[in-house]
Coordinates of C-alpha atoms and ligand atoms in Angstrom, one line a residue:
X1 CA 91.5 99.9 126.0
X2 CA 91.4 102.6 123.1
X3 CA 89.2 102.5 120.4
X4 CA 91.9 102.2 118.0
X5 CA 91.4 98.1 117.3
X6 CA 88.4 99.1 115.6
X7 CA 90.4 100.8 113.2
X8 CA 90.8 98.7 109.5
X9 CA 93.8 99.6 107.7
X10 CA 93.4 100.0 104.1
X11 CA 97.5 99.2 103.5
X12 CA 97.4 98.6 100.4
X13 CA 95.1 101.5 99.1
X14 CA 97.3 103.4 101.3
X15 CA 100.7 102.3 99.5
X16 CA 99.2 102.7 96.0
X17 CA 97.7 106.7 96.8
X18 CA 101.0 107.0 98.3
X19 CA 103.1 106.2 95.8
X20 CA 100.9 107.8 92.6
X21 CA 101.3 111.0 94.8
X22 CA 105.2 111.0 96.4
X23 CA 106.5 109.5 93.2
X24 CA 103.8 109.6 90.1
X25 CA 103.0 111.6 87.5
X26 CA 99.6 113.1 89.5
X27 CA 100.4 115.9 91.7
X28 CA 96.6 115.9 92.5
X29 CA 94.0 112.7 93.3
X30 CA 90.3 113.8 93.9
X31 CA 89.1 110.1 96.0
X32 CA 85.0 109.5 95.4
X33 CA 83.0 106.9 97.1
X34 CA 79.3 106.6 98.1
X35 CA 78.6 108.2 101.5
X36 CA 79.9 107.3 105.3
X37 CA 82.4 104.1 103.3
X38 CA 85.2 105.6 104.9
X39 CA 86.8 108.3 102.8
X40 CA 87.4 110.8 105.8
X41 CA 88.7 108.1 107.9
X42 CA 90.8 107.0 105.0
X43 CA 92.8 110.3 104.9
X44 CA 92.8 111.0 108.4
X45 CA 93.6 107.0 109.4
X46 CA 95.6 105.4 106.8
X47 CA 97.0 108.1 103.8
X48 CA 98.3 110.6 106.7
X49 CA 100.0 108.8 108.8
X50 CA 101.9 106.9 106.0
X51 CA 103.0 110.1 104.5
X52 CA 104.0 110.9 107.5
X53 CA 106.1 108.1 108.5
X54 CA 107.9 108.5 105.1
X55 CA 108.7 112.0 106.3
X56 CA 106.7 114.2 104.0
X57 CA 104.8 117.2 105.7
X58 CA 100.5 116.6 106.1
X59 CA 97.7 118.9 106.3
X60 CA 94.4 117.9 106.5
X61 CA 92.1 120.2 105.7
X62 CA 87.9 119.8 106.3
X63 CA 86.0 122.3 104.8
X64 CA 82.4 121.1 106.4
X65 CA 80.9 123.4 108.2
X66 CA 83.3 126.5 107.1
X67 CA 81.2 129.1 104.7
X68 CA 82.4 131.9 107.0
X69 CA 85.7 131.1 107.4
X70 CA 87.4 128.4 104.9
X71 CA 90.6 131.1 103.9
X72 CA 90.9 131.0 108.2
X73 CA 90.9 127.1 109.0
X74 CA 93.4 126.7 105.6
X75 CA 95.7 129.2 107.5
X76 CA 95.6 127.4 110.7
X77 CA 96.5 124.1 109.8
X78 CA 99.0 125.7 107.1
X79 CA 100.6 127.2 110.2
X80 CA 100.1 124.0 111.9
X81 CA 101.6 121.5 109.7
X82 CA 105.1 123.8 109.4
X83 CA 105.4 123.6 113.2
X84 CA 106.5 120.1 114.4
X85 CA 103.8 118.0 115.8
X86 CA 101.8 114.8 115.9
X87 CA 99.8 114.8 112.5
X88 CA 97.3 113.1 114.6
X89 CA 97.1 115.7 117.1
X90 CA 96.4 117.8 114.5
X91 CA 93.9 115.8 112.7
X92 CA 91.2 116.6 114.5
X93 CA 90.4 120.4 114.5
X94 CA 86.9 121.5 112.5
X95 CA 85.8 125.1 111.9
X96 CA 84.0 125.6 115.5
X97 CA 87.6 124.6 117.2
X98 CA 88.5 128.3 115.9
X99 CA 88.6 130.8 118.3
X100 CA 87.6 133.8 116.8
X101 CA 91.1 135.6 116.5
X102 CA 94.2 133.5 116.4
X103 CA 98.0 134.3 116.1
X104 CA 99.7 132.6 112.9
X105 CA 103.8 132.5 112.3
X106 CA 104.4 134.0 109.6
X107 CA 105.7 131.4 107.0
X108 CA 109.4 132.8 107.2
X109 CA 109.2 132.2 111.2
X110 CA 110.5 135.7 112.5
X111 CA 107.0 137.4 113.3
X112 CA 103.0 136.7 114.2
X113 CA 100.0 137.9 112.7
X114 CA 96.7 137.8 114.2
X115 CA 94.0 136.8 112.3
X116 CA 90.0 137.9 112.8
X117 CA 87.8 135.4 111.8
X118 CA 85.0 138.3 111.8
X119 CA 87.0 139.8 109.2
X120 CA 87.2 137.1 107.2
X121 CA 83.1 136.8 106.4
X122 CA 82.6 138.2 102.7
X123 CA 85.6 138.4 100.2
X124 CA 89.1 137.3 101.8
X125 CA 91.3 140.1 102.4
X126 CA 94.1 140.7 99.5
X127 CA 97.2 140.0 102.0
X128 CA 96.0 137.1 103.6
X129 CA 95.4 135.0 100.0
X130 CA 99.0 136.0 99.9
X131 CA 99.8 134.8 103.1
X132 CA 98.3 131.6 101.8
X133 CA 100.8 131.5 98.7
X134 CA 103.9 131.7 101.2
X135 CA 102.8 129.1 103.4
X136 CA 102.3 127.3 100.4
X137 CA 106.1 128.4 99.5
X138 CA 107.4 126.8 102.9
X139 CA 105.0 123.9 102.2
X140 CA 106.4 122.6 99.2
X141 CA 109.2 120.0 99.3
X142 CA 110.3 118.8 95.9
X143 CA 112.0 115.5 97.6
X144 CA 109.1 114.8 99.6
X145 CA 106.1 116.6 98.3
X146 CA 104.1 117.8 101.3
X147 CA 100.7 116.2 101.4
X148 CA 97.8 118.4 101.5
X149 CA 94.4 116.5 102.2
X150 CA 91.2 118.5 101.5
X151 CA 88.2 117.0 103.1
X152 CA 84.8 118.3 101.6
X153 CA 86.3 120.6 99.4
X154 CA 82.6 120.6 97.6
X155 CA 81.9 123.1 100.5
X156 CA 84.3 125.6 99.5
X157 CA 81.9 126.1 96.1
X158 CA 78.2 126.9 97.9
X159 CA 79.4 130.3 98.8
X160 CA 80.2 132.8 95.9
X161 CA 82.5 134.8 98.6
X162 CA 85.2 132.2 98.2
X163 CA 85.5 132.7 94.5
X164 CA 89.2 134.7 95.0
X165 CA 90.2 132.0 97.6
X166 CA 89.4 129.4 95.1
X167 CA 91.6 131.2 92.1
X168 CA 94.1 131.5 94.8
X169 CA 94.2 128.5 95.7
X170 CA 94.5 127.1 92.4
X171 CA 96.9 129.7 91.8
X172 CA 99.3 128.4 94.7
X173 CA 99.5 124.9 94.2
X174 CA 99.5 125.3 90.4
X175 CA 103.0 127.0 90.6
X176 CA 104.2 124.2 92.8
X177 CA 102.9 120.6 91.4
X178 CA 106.3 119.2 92.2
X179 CA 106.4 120.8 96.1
X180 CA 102.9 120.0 97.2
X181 CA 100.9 116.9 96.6
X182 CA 96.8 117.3 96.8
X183 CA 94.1 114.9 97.6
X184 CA 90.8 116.0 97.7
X185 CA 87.8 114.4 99.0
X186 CA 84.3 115.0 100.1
X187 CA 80.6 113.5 101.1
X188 CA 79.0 114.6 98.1
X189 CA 80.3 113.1 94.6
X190 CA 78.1 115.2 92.7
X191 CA 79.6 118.3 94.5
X192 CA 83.0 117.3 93.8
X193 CA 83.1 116.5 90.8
X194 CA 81.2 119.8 89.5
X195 CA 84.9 121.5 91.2
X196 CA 86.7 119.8 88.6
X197 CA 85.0 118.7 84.9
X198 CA 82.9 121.7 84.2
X199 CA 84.9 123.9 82.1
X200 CA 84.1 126.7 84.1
X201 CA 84.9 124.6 87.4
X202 CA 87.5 125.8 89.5
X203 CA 89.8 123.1 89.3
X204 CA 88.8 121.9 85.7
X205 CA 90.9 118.9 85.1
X206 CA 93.2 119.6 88.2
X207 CA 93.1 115.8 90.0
X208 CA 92.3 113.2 88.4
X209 CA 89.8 110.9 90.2
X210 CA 89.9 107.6 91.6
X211 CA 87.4 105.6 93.8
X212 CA 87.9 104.1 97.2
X213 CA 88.0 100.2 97.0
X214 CA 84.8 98.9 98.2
X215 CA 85.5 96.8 101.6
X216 CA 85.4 93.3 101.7
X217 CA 84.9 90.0 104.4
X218 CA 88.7 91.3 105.4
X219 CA 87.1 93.7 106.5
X220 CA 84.7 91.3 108.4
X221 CA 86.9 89.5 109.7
X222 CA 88.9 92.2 111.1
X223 CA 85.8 93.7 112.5
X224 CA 85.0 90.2 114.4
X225 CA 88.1 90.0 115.8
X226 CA 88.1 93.6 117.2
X227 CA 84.4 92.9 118.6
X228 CA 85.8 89.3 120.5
X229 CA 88.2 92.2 122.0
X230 CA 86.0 94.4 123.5
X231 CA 83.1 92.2 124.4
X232 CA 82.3 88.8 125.8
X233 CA 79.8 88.3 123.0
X234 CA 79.9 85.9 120.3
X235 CA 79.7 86.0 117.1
X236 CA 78.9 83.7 114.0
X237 CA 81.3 84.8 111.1
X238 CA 78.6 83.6 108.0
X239 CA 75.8 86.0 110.0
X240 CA 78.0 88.5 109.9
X241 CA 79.0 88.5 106.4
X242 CA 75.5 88.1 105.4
X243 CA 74.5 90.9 107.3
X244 CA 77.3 93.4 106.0
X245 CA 76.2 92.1 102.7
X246 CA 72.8 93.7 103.7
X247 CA 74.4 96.8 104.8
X248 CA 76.0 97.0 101.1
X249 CA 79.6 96.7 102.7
X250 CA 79.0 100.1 104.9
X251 CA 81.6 100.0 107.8
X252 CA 79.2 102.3 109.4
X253 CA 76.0 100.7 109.6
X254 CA 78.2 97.4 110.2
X255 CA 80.0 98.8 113.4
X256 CA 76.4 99.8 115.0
X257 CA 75.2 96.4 114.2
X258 CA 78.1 94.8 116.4
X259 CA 77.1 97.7 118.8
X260 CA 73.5 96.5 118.9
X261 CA 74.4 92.8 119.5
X262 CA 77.0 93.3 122.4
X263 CA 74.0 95.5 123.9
X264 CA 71.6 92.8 122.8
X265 CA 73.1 89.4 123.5
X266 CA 69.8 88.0 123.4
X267 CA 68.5 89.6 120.4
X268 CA 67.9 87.8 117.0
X269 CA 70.7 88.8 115.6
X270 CA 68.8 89.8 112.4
X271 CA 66.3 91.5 114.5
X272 CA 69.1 93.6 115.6
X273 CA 69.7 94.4 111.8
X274 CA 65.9 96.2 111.7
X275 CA 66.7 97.5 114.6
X276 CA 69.6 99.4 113.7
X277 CA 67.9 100.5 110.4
X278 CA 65.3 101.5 112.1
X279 CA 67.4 103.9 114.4
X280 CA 69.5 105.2 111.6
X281 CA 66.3 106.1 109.7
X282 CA 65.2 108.2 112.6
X283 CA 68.8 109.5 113.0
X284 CA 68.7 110.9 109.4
X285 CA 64.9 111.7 109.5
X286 CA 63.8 109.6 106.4
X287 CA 60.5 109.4 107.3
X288 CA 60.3 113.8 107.3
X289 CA 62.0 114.0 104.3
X290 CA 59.6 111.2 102.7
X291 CA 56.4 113.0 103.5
X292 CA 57.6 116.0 101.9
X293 CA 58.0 114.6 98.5
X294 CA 54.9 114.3 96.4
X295 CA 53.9 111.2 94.5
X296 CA 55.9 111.5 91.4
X297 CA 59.1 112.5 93.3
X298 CA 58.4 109.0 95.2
X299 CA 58.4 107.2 92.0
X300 CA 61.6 108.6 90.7
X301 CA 63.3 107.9 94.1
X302 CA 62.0 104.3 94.1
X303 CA 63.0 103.8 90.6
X304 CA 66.1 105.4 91.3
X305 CA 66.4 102.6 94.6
X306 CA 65.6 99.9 92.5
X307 CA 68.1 100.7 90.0
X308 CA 66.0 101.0 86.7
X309 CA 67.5 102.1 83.7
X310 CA 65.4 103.7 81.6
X311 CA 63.4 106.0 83.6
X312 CA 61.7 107.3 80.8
X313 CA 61.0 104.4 78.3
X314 CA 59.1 100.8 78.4
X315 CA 61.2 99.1 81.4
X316 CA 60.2 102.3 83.2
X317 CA 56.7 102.3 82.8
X318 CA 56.4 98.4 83.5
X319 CA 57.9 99.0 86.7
X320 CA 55.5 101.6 87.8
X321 CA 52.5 100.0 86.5
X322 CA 53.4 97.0 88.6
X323 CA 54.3 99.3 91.5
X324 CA 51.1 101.2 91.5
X325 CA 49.0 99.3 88.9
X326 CA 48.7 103.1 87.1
X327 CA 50.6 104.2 84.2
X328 CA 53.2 106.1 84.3
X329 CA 53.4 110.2 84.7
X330 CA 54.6 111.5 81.4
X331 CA 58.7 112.3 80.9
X332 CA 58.4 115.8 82.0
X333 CA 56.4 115.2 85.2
X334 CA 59.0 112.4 85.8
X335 CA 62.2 114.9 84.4
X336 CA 61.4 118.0 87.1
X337 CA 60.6 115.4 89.5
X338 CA 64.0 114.2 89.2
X339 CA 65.4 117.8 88.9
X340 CA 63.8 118.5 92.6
X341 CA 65.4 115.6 94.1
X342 CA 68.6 116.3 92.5
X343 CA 68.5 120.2 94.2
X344 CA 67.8 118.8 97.5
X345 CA 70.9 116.6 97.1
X346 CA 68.8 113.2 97.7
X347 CA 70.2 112.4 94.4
X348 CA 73.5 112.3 92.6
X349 CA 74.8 111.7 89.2
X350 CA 77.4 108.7 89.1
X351 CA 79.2 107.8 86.1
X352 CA 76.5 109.4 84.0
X353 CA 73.8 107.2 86.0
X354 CA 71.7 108.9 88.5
X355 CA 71.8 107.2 91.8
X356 CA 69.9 107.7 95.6
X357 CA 72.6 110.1 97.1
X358 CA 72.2 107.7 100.8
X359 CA 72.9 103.8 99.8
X360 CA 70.6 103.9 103.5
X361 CA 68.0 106.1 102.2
X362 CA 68.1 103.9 99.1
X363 CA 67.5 100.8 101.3
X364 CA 64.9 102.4 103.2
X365 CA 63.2 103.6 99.9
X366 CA 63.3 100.1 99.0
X367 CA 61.5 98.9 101.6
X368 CA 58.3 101.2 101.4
X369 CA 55.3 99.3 101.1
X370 CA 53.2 99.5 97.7
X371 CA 51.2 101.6 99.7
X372 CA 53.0 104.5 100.1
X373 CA 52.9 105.0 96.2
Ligands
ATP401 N1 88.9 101.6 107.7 C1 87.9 101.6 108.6 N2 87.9 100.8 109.7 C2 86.9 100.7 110.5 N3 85.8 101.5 110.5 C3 85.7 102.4 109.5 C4 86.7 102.5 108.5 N4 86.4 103.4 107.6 C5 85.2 103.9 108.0 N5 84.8 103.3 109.1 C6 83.6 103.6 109.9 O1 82.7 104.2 109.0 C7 82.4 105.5 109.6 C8 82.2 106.5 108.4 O2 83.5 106.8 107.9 P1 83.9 108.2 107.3 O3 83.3 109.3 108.0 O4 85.4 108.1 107.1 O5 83.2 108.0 105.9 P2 83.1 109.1 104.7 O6 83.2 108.3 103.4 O7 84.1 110.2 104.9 O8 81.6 109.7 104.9 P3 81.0 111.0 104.2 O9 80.6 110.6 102.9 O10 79.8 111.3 105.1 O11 82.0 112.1 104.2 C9 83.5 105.8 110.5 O12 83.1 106.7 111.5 C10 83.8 104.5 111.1 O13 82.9 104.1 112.1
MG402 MG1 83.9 112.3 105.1

């Protein structure tokens, strides 16, 4: 049996992306959503293939991973995607798949170029950004718009070498908004955006955003009948919605919960729920990461968990007084502890409200004993 059951399909997400891109007025979508919910699989899953069935061209793109060599994977699956193939064959390669020199077509099919990934470190060669612009060329389809999916396209900012690729980029699918169709994602929301609202960004006002649909007891359900396929355990539909409830609707967390209790028939199955936290917290070294930060930064975080608003003012203060029984740090204390958690990414801005960057390190901030303040 494949994994493939375990798969939801987000149909109707799928249709609506689909259409605002094939047929709207957007020729460009930036898709946010708090971490692991399912954006990746989203692309590579559900928004692919459906292009792809309704005949248009995909490329899907990851930039993780790709500081050296972004300008070289973009090549490869440009190439890629203009030979015939399985888009889910070709869903699947990352940066490290890249051997270190690789032979492209060259977009007008009559030649091969080899490309040097060791070349590539530093500023990208002049002629290959304008190889970029004729795949781009071949790319475009004004009938059917090929769809190109770029997956932690935050990355492509963090190294200043990529500056000319970025213009270029910009550049390429700029001149052909009718031809090629963009949708770009990525783990970190803050990252993401700052590619497209600063005024400086990159790709100021390029996509315009939307947000991945938050998953629901369909989801459950789906997810309970794919578990009676693969294992002989049962399992109670209300516990389970309670429990993915407690995950705060993460497929992830939720799918090594199921994992736990087939491997655990005998377990509690709330037990198995600290169990799996417990793992995941180990997994992401939460515990490392909490030592490291110093009181103050511990209150911000836990404020931050628990969702108060006015980090500065009266409902603020009240919180840590009850928390700690002290009063509170003053604003600046509090403001560059906040500014410290924010450049180690353990918190983002959202909507103009600044959030725990982990909805599972948020949980597991929630659960620190008074003690730990
Ligand atoms: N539609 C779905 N059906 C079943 N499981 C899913 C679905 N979407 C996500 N998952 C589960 O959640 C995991 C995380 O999904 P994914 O990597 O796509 O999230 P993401 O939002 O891209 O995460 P990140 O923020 O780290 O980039 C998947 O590996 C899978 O186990
Ligand atoms: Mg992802």
């Amino acid at each position: 049996m494949s994994r493939s059951h375990w798969h939801y399909p987000r149909r109707e997400f799928a249709g609506q992306v689909y259409d605002l891109l094939a047929h709207g007025p957007v020729s460009a979508l930036s898709l946010f959503g708090p971490r692991r919910t399912g954006k990746t699989q989203f692309l590579t899953h559900d928004l692919g293939p459906l292009a792809r069935e309704e005949g248009h061209r995909v490329v899907y793109v990851s930039f993780w991973q790709t500081l050296d060599s972004p300008l070289g994977i973009l090549l490869y699956e440009f190439d890629r995607a203009l030979r015939t193939g399985n888009v889910m064959d070709r869903l699947r390669t990352t940066a490290s798949d890249l051997a270190p020199k690789f032979k492209l077509k060259t977009p007008d099919g009559t030649g091969e170029i080899e490309v040097d990934l060791a070349n590539l470190k530093g500023q990208a060669p002049e002629s290959l950004l304008l190889l970029l612009d004729q795949y781009c060329e071949r790319l475009a389809n004004d009938d059917k718009p090929a769809f190109l999916l770029f997956d932690e396209f935050q990355e492509l900012a963090r190294s200043k070498a990529s500056a000319p690729l970025i213009s270029a980029l910009r550049t390429s699918l700029d001149k052909r908004r009718d031809g090629l169709a963009t949708l770009f994602t990525g783990s970190s929301p803050d990252g993401l955006r700052r590619m497209f609202t600063a005024r400086a960004a990159p790709f100021f006002r390029f996509a315009s955003p939307i947000e991945l649909p938050a998953l629901d007891e369909r989801f459950v359900n789906h997810q309970i009948e794919a578990f009676r396929k693969s294992s002989k355990a049962r399992l109670d539909r209300p516990t389970a919605m309670e429990v993915f409830d407690t995950f705060e609707q993460n497929p992830l967390f939720f799918q090594r919960w199921l994992t736990t209790v087939a491997l655990h028939p005998d377990m509690d199955p709330r037990d198995a729920v600290q169990k799996v936290q417990d793992e995941l917290s180990e997994e992401f070294g939460f515990g490392e990461v909490w030592l490291g930060l110093s009181a103050t930064q511990r209150l911000v975080a836990r404020m931050l968990a628990d969702h108060v608003t006015q980090l500065y003012g009266q409902a603020g203060a009240d919180f840590i007084k009850d928390l700690t029984g002290k009063s509170a740090p003053n604003s600046s204390s509090l403001q560059s502890a906040l500014k410290l958690l924010s450049r180690h990414a353990l918190v983002e801005k959202w909507e103009e409200e600044w959030r725990i960057s982990d909805p599972l390190f948020e949980n597991w901030i929630r659960h620190r004993p008074k003690t730990d303040f």
